[in-house]
Coordinates of C-alpha atoms and ligand atoms in Angstrom, one line a residue:
M15 CA 15.6 -6.8 73.5
K16 CA 15.1 -3.4 74.0
K17 CA 18.4 -2.9 71.8
V18 CA 16.1 -4.7 69.2
L19 CA 13.6 -2.9 69.9
R20 CA 15.5 0.0 70.0
L21 CA 17.2 -1.1 66.5
V22 CA 13.0 -1.8 65.2
A23 CA 12.1 1.3 66.6
Y24 CA 14.8 3.2 64.6
L25 CA 14.3 1.7 61.7
I26 CA 10.6 2.5 60.7
G27 CA 11.4 6.3 61.5
L28 CA 13.8 5.6 59.1
V29 CA 11.5 3.9 56.6
V30 CA 8.4 7.5 57.9
V31 CA 11.1 9.4 57.2
V32 CA 12.3 8.3 53.8
V33 CA 8.2 7.8 52.5
V34 CA 7.5 11.6 53.9
A35 CA 10.5 13.0 52.0
F36 CA 9.6 11.3 48.5
A37 CA 6.4 11.9 48.7
A38 CA 7.4 15.6 49.0
F39 CA 9.4 15.7 46.0
V40 CA 7.4 14.0 43.7
H41 CA 4.6 16.5 45.6
F42 CA 6.7 19.8 44.3
R43 CA 8.7 18.5 41.3
G44 CA 5.3 18.2 40.0
I45 CA 5.1 17.2 36.1
P46 CA 8.2 17.3 34.9
K47 CA 9.8 19.2 32.1
Y48 CA 11.2 18.7 29.1
E49 CA 13.4 19.7 26.7
A50 CA 11.0 20.2 23.9
D51 CA 11.9 19.0 20.3
K52 CA 12.0 22.1 16.8
V53 CA 10.4 20.9 14.4
A54 CA 11.1 22.8 10.7
L55 CA 7.6 22.4 9.6
T56 CA 4.6 24.6 7.3
V57 CA 1.8 22.8 6.4
K58 CA 1.3 23.1 3.5
A59 CA -2.4 23.4 3.4
D60 CA -5.0 22.5 0.8
S61 CA -8.5 21.9 1.4
A62 CA -8.3 18.3 0.2
M63 CA -5.5 18.4 3.1
V64 CA -8.8 20.8 5.5
A65 CA -11.3 18.1 4.9
H66 CA -9.3 14.9 5.9
G67 CA -7.9 17.1 9.3
A68 CA -11.1 17.3 9.9
K69 CA -12.6 14.5 9.7
L70 CA -9.8 12.9 11.9
A71 CA -10.4 15.4 14.4
S72 CA -14.2 14.9 14.4
V73 CA -13.1 11.9 16.4
Q74 CA -10.2 12.2 16.9
C75 CA -10.0 16.3 19.8
L76 CA -13.2 17.4 19.2
H77 CA -14.8 14.9 22.0
C78 CA -12.8 16.2 24.6
H79 CA -11.5 19.8 23.4
R80 CA -15.4 21.2 22.3
G81 CA -15.6 23.7 25.0
S82 CA -19.3 25.5 25.5
D83 CA -19.0 27.7 22.8
G84 CA -19.0 24.9 20.3
K85 CA -15.3 25.6 18.6
V86 CA -12.4 23.6 20.4
S87 CA -12.7 26.1 23.7
G88 CA -11.8 23.3 25.8
R89 CA -14.1 22.0 29.2
P90 CA -13.6 20.3 32.3
L91 CA -13.0 16.5 31.6
S92 CA -15.4 15.5 34.2
E93 CA -15.6 11.8 32.6
L94 CA -12.6 11.2 33.9
P95 CA -11.7 9.3 37.0
P96 CA -10.8 12.0 39.9
D97 CA -7.7 10.1 40.6
F98 CA -5.9 11.6 38.2
G99 CA -6.9 15.2 40.1
K100 CA -9.1 18.0 38.2
V101 CA -8.2 18.2 34.6
Y102 CA -9.4 20.9 31.6
S103 CA -8.6 20.0 27.9
A104 CA -7.1 23.7 27.1
N105 CA -8.2 25.8 24.6
I106 CA -7.0 25.1 21.2
T107 CA -8.6 27.9 18.5
Q108 CA -6.7 30.1 16.9
S109 CA -6.4 33.0 19.5
K110 CA -3.9 34.2 20.3
T111 CA -3.8 34.8 23.7
N112 CA -6.5 31.9 24.7
G113 CA -5.4 29.4 22.3
V114 CA -2.6 27.9 20.2
G115 CA -3.2 30.7 17.1
N116 CA 0.6 32.1 18.9
W117 CA 2.1 28.6 18.2
T118 CA 3.7 27.6 15.2
D119 CA 2.9 24.5 12.7
G120 CA 6.1 22.3 14.6
E121 CA 5.4 23.2 17.4
I122 CA 1.6 22.1 17.1
Y123 CA 3.4 18.5 15.9
S124 CA 6.2 18.5 18.4
L125 CA 3.2 18.4 20.8
L126 CA 0.8 16.2 18.7
R127 CA 3.6 13.9 19.0
T128 CA 5.7 13.4 21.8
G129 CA 3.9 15.3 24.7
V130 CA 5.7 18.2 25.2
K131 CA 4.7 22.3 24.7
P132 CA 7.2 24.6 23.7
D133 CA 7.6 26.4 27.3
G134 CA 9.2 21.9 28.0
Q135 CA 6.0 21.2 30.6
F136 CA 5.1 17.6 29.6
L137 CA 0.5 16.5 29.3
P138 CA 0.3 13.4 31.1
N139 CA -1.8 10.9 29.0
Y140 CA -5.4 12.2 29.2
M141 CA -3.6 14.3 26.8
P142 CA -2.6 11.6 24.1
K143 CA 0.2 11.2 21.4
F144 CA 0.2 10.5 18.3
P145 CA 3.3 8.5 17.4
H146 CA 2.0 6.4 14.8
M147 CA -0.1 8.5 12.5
S148 CA 1.1 8.7 9.5
E149 CA 2.8 12.6 8.5
Y150 CA 0.1 13.2 6.0
D151 CA -2.4 12.6 8.2
M152 CA -1.0 15.0 11.2
Q153 CA 0.2 17.5 8.8
S154 CA -3.8 17.3 8.3
V155 CA -4.8 17.6 11.6
I156 CA -3.0 20.5 11.6
A157 CA -4.3 22.5 8.1
W158 CA -7.7 22.0 10.2
L159 CA -6.5 24.1 13.0
R160 CA -5.3 26.5 10.9
S161 CA -8.2 26.2 8.7
D162 CA -11.4 28.6 8.1
R163 CA -13.8 26.1 10.2
P164 CA -15.6 27.9 12.0
E165 CA -15.8 25.2 15.3
V166 CA -11.1 26.4 15.2
Q167 CA -12.3 29.8 15.3
A168 CA -10.4 32.1 17.9
S169 CA -12.9 32.1 21.1
E170 CA -12.0 33.7 24.3
I171 CA -12.5 31.6 26.9
P172 CA -9.3 31.2 29.0
K173 CA -7.9 28.2 30.0
V174 CA -8.3 27.3 33.3
P175 CA -5.4 25.5 34.3
T176 CA -5.1 21.8 35.0
E177 CA -4.7 20.8 39.1
P178 CA -2.7 17.3 38.0
S179 CA -3.1 15.0 41.6
F180 CA -1.1 13.0 43.4
L181 CA -1.4 10.0 41.6
T182 CA -0.6 11.8 37.6
K183 CA 2.1 13.4 39.5
F184 CA 3.7 10.2 40.7
L185 CA 2.9 8.6 37.2
C186 CA 4.8 10.9 35.6
L187 CA 8.1 9.6 37.6
V188 CA 7.3 6.1 36.3
A189 CA 5.2 5.6 33.6
F190 CA 3.5 8.5 32.1
K191 CA 7.0 10.6 29.9
K192 CA 7.8 12.3 26.7
I193 CA 8.5 9.6 23.4
P194 CA 10.5 10.4 21.5
L195 CA 10.3 11.7 18.0
P196 CA 9.7 9.4 15.4
A197 CA 13.0 7.8 13.9
Q198 CA 11.9 8.8 10.3
P199 CA 9.6 10.4 8.5
V200 CA 5.8 8.1 9.3
V201 CA 4.6 7.0 5.9
E202 CA 1.3 4.9 5.5
P203 CA 1.3 1.5 4.5
D204 CA 0.2 1.4 0.5
T205 CA -3.7 1.0 0.8
T206 CA -3.0 -2.5 -1.6
D207 CA -1.8 -4.3 1.2
L208 CA -5.0 -4.7 3.7
V209 CA -3.8 -5.8 6.9
A210 CA -1.8 -3.1 7.1
Y211 CA -3.8 -0.8 6.0
G212 CA -6.4 -1.5 9.0
R213 CA -3.0 -1.4 11.1
Y214 CA -2.6 1.3 10.4
L215 CA -5.7 2.6 10.7
V216 CA -6.1 0.8 14.4
V217 CA -2.2 1.9 15.7
G218 CA -2.1 5.1 13.3
R219 CA -4.9 6.9 12.3
Y220 CA -7.7 6.3 14.3
D221 CA -5.8 5.2 17.7
C222 CA -8.2 2.5 19.0
Y223 CA -5.9 -0.3 20.7
P224 CA -5.0 1.5 23.7
C225 CA -9.0 1.3 24.6
H226 CA -9.6 -2.3 23.9
S227 CA -6.9 -3.5 25.6
A228 CA -6.7 -4.5 29.3
D229 CA -6.2 -1.3 31.1
F230 CA -3.9 1.9 30.5
K231 CA -2.0 1.5 32.7
T232 CA -0.1 -0.9 31.1
L233 CA -0.2 1.0 27.0
N234 CA 2.7 1.0 25.4
Q235 CA 2.8 3.2 22.4
E236 CA 6.2 2.3 22.1
F237 CA 5.5 -0.7 20.7
P238 CA 1.7 -0.9 20.3
E239 CA 1.7 -4.8 20.3
K240 CA 2.9 -5.4 23.6
T241 CA 0.6 -2.9 24.9
G242 CA -1.6 -6.2 28.0
G243 CA -4.3 -8.0 26.4
Y244 CA -3.4 -6.1 23.0
M245 CA -7.2 -5.6 21.6
G246 CA -8.4 -8.9 23.6
G247 CA -11.0 -5.8 25.5
G248 CA -12.2 -5.7 29.7
N249 CA -11.0 -2.1 29.7
L250 CA -12.7 -0.1 32.2
M251 CA -14.0 3.1 31.4
V252 CA -16.2 5.9 32.0
A253 CA -18.9 7.9 30.4
L254 CA -20.3 10.6 30.4
D255 CA -23.0 10.5 32.3
G256 CA -20.6 8.8 34.9
S257 CA -21.7 5.5 34.1
Q258 CA -19.3 2.3 33.9
R259 CA -18.3 0.9 31.0
Y260 CA -15.7 -2.3 30.0
T261 CA -14.1 -2.7 26.5
A262 CA -15.1 -4.8 23.8
N263 CA -13.1 -7.1 22.3
L264 CA -12.0 -7.1 18.8
T265 CA -10.1 -10.3 18.6
P266 CA -11.8 -13.3 16.1
H267 CA -12.2 -15.0 19.2
E268 CA -15.9 -16.4 20.5
T269 CA -15.1 -13.7 23.1
G270 CA -15.1 -11.2 20.9
L271 CA -15.4 -10.7 17.3
G272 CA -15.4 -14.2 15.9
G273 CA -19.4 -14.3 15.8
W274 CA -19.3 -12.0 13.4
T275 CA -19.5 -10.9 9.0
E276 CA -17.7 -7.9 7.9
E277 CA -21.6 -6.4 8.2
D278 CA -21.6 -6.8 11.8
F279 CA -19.2 -4.7 11.7
A280 CA -19.1 -2.0 9.3
N281 CA -22.6 -1.3 11.0
A282 CA -21.7 -1.1 14.7
M283 CA -18.3 1.3 13.3
R284 CA -20.4 3.2 11.4
N285 CA -24.3 3.6 13.1
A286 CA -22.4 2.4 16.6
K287 CA -25.2 -0.9 16.7
S288 CA -23.5 -4.0 18.2
K289 CA -24.6 -7.5 17.4
N290 CA -26.7 -8.7 19.6
G291 CA -29.0 -4.7 17.8
Q292 CA -27.8 -3.1 21.6
A293 CA -26.3 0.4 20.7
L294 CA -22.8 1.0 20.9
R295 CA -23.3 3.9 24.3
D296 CA -18.9 6.5 24.8
P297 CA -16.0 6.6 25.5
M298 CA -17.3 4.8 21.7
L299 CA -18.1 7.3 18.7
P300 CA -19.8 6.7 15.7
Y301 CA -16.9 6.9 13.6
N302 CA -19.4 7.4 10.3
G303 CA -16.7 10.0 8.3
L304 CA -14.8 6.6 7.2
S305 CA -14.8 5.7 3.6
D306 CA -15.3 2.1 2.7
L307 CA -11.7 0.5 2.4
E308 CA -10.7 1.9 5.6
V309 CA -14.0 -0.1 7.3
K310 CA -12.8 -2.8 5.3
A311 CA -9.4 -2.3 5.8
M312 CA -9.6 -2.3 9.5
W313 CA -11.5 -5.8 9.5
Q314 CA -8.8 -7.2 7.5
Y315 CA -6.4 -6.9 10.5
L316 CA -8.6 -7.3 12.9
L317 CA -9.3 -10.8 11.6
T318 CA -5.2 -11.5 11.8
L319 CA -4.7 -10.9 16.1
P320 CA -4.1 -14.1 18.3
K321 CA -7.6 -14.3 19.3
I322 CA -7.9 -13.6 22.8
N323 CA -10.1 -15.7 25.5
N324 CA -11.7 -12.4 27.4
T325 CA -15.5 -12.2 28.5
V326 CA -16.2 -9.6 29.1
D327 CA -18.9 -7.9 31.4
R328 CA -21.1 -5.0 29.1
K329 CA -23.5 -4.0 31.5
W330 CA -25.4 -4.2 28.6
E331 CA -29.2 -3.3 31.2
Q332 CA -27.0 0.0 32.6
Ligands
HEC30 C1 -8.9 12.8 26.1 C2 -9.0 13.8 25.6 C3 -8.1 14.9 24.8 C4 -7.7 14.5 23.5 C5 -8.9 13.2 22.7 C6 -7.1 15.1 22.7 N1 -6.9 15.7 24.2 FE1 -5.8 18.0 23.6 N2 -5.8 18.1 25.1 C7 -6.5 17.4 26.3 C8 -5.7 18.1 27.9 C9 -6.8 18.0 29.6 C10 -4.8 18.9 27.7 C11 -4.3 20.2 28.5 C12 -4.3 18.9 29.2 C13 -2.7 19.7 30.8 O1 -2.9 21.1 30.8 O2 -2.3 19.3 31.7 C14 -4.0 19.6 26.2 C15 -3.5 20.0 26.2 C16 -3.4 20.0 24.5 C17 -2.8 21.5 23.3 C18 -1.7 22.9 24.5 C19 -2.6 23.2 24.3 C20 -2.6 24.6 25.8 O3 -1.5 25.3 25.8 O4 -1.2 23.8 26.7 C21 -2.8 21.0 22.3 C22 -2.0 22.0 21.4 C23 -3.6 19.6 21.7 N3 -3.9 19.6 22.9 C24 -4.3 19.9 20.9 C25 -4.5 18.9 19.8 C26 -5.5 17.5 18.9 C27 -5.1 18.4 17.9 C28 -6.5 16.6 19.3 C29 -7.0 15.9 18.2 C30 -5.6 15.4 17.4 C31 -6.8 16.0 20.9 N4 -5.7 17.4 21.4 C32 -7.2 15.1 20.9 C33 -7.2 16.7 26.6 C34 -7.3 16.7 25.2
HEC31 C1 -12.1 6.2 23.6 C2 -12.4 5.0 23.7 C3 -12.6 3.9 22.5 C4 -11.5 4.3 21.7 C5 -11.5 5.1 20.6 C6 -12.5 2.9 20.2 N1 -13.9 2.7 21.0 FE1 -14.7 0.5 20.8 N2 -15.3 0.7 22.3 C7 -15.5 1.1 23.8 C8 -15.8 1.3 24.5 C9 -16.5 1.2 25.7 C10 -16.8 -0.3 23.5 C11 -18.0 -0.3 24.9 C12 -19.7 -0.1 24.6 C13 -21.3 -0.8 24.7 O1 -20.8 -1.7 25.6 O2 -21.9 0.0 24.7 C14 -16.5 -0.3 22.6 C15 -16.9 -1.1 21.2 C16 -16.2 -1.4 20.5 C17 -17.0 -2.5 19.5 C18 -18.7 -3.1 19.6 C19 -17.5 -4.1 19.7 C20 -19.0 -5.3 20.4 O3 -19.3 -6.4 20.6 O4 -19.7 -5.2 20.5 C21 -16.4 -2.1 17.9 C22 -16.8 -3.3 17.1 C23 -15.2 -1.4 18.8 N3 -15.5 -1.1 19.7 C24 -14.7 -0.6 17.0 C25 -13.7 0.2 18.1 C26 -12.6 0.7 16.6 C27 -12.4 -0.3 15.0 C28 -11.9 0.7 16.9 C29 -11.2 2.5 16.5 C30 -11.0 2.6 15.7 C31 -12.1 2.1 17.9 N4 -13.3 1.1 18.7 C32 -12.2 3.2 19.2 C33 -14.2 2.3 23.2 C34 -13.3 2.7 22.5

């Protein structure tokens, strides 16, 4: 009996030592580094590209990076669940000391695709990656960063380093990893194929699916359709004021957009109104820059999605 007890005590001790060692490893290793891919790229911008990049940035970058001076000088992302740590979006203005004025076009491209900075530092999922954005869209965003638009002019607000939590470090060990550079240039589908173009908008240009699927933890950025509950909604979001809500089911099931018309959808996208007249709340953004073709294509694509039966508690009374 004594022998058994001694063995059990020994095993418990061993488990404790392993757990402590593992925790120390995760803690001190921090966010991993990777080799940054070198991309030779010089964006040849014209005014159409800058305007297009500004339109994309208005829904893809500004809400996280716009700081107290109105430029993309960074801010605390207080709406993120505190489990991720204290996260600050960086100053990405043209400042050479505090922004990205010294980065090459290729370095910005490489970070946006793979999540790895020129010094090898990996940025966890609170900075999104854009593996499916077309070359033209991506280069337009870079053209916007380099342009004479007021929001990207140099701001000398210094960067505040993010303090990732243990959970973030742990997730970087098991789930959040560098995304490989695309093997081939990403080309937009022809706009005459509305469904293919609509899919491109949802997974590539506007990244609707990470929010509108079941959970960020089951996000599959390499193969978007393999994301858990793809486009079926129910992902819990924290708004800027700290209130919480779930994303809507966008599949054509009756618990989603089943009874909707294309006009209802256009009204939701452009005027942030649901079919029942309720105002859509953040973090859903008004996408008022969408063209008619973009709205039509996304709608045609959504109609082709497998129906997911998921009644989302929309908490309209909040
Ligand atoms: C969901 C919020 C969010 C969105 C959207 C977002 N970013 Fe970021 N970004 C961050 C955070 C947070 C960091 C800093 C992370 C850190 O320091 O660990 C960051 C870092 C960066 C950096 C690195 C800067 C540096 O010096 O380290 C660049 C460049 C950048 N973002 C560009 C962009 C661009 C361009 C877009 C739009 C296409 C964009 N980001 C969209 C949150 C966001
Ligand atoms: C940052 C997360 C996020 C992103 C990105 C996002 N949405 Fe949303 N969306 C939400 C949330 C949250 C709601 C619910 C808002 C509410 O209940 O007030 C919502 C609601 C909607 C609704 C209303 C549905 C209904 O039943 O009322 C539509 C339509 C919609 N989103 C479409 C889109 C499309 C299309 C895209 C991409 C172009 C997109 N969303 C991108 C978070 C997001």
